[in-house]
Short mmCIF file of C-alpha atoms in Angstrom, two decimals:
data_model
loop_
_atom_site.label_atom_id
_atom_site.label_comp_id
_atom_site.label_asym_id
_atom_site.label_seq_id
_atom_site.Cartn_x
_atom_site.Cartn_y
_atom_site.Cartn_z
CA UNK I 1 0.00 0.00 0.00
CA UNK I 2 3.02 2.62 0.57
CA UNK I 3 4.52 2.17 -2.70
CA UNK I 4 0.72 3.11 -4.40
CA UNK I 5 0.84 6.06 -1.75
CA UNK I 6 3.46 7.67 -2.97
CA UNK I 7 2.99 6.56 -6.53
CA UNK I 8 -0.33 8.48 -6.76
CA UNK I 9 1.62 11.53 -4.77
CA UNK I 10 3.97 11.82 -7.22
CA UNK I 11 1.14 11.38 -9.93
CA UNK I 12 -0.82 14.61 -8.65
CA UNK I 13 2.93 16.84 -8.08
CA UNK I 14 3.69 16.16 -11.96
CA UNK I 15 -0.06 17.24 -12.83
CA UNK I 16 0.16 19.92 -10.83
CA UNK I 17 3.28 21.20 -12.26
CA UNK I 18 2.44 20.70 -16.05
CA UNK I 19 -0.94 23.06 -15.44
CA UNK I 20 1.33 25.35 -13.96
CA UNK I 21 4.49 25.32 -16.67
CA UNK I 22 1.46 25.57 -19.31
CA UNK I 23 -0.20 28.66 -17.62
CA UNK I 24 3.30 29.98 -17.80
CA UNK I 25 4.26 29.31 -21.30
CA UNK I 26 0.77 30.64 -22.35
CA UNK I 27 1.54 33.54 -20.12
CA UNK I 28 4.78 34.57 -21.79
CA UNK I 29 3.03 34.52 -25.23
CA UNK I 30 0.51 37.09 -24.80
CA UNK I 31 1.22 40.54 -25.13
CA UNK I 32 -0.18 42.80 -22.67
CA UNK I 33 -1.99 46.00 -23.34
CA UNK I 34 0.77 48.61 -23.34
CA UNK I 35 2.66 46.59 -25.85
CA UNK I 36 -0.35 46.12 -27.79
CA UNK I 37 -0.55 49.86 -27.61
CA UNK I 38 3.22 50.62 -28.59
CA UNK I 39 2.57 48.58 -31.60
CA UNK I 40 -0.58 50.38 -32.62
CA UNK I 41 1.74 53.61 -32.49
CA UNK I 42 4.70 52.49 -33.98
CA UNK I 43 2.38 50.77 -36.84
CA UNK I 44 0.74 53.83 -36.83
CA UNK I 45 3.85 55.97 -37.37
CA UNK I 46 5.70 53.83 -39.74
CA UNK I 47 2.20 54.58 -41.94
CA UNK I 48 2.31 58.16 -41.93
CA UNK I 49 -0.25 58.76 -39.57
CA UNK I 50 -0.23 62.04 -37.50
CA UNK I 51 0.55 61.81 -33.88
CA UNK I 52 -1.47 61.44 -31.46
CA UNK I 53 -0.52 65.08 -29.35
CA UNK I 54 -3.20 64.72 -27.02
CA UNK I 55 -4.88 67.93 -25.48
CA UNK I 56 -4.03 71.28 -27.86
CA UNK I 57 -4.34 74.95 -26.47
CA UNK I 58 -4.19 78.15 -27.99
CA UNK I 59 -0.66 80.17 -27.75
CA UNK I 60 -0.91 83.67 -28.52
CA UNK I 61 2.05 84.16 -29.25
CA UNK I 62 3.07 81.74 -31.64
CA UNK I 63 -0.91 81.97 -33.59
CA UNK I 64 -0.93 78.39 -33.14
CA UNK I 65 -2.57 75.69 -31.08
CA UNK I 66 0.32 74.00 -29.42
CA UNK I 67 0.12 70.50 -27.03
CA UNK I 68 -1.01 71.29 -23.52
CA UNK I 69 1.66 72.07 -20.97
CA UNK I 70 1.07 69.39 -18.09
CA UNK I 71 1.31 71.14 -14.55
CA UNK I 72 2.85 69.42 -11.99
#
């Protein structure tokens, strides 16, 4: 009865360590959403799109409208 014991013991630790090696190798292979994002940009870019320059104000001086000034 011992040997089956640790037989089936050793049975469940390999088990449990394939579902966790696969959760990591599936883990590695997705991208997450900031690199998803980067892409998008860089794809973006490379196509001639214009960049994104998020907020735009006035400037009076320069006639234009220029990217908002972040205050810290």
């Amino acid at each position: 009865m011992p040997p089956f014991i640790i037989l089936a013991a050793a049975g469940v630790g390999l088990y449990a360590g394939y579902k966790l090696f696969s959760k990591l190798i599936a883990q590695a292979q997705t991208e997450s959403p900031s690199e998803v994002e980067r892409r998008r940009r860089e794809t973006a870019a490379a196509k001639g799109a214009p960049k994104d320059l998020g907020e735009l104000e006035w400037d009076e001086k320069a006639g234009a409208y220029k990217p908002r000034q972040r205050q810290s």
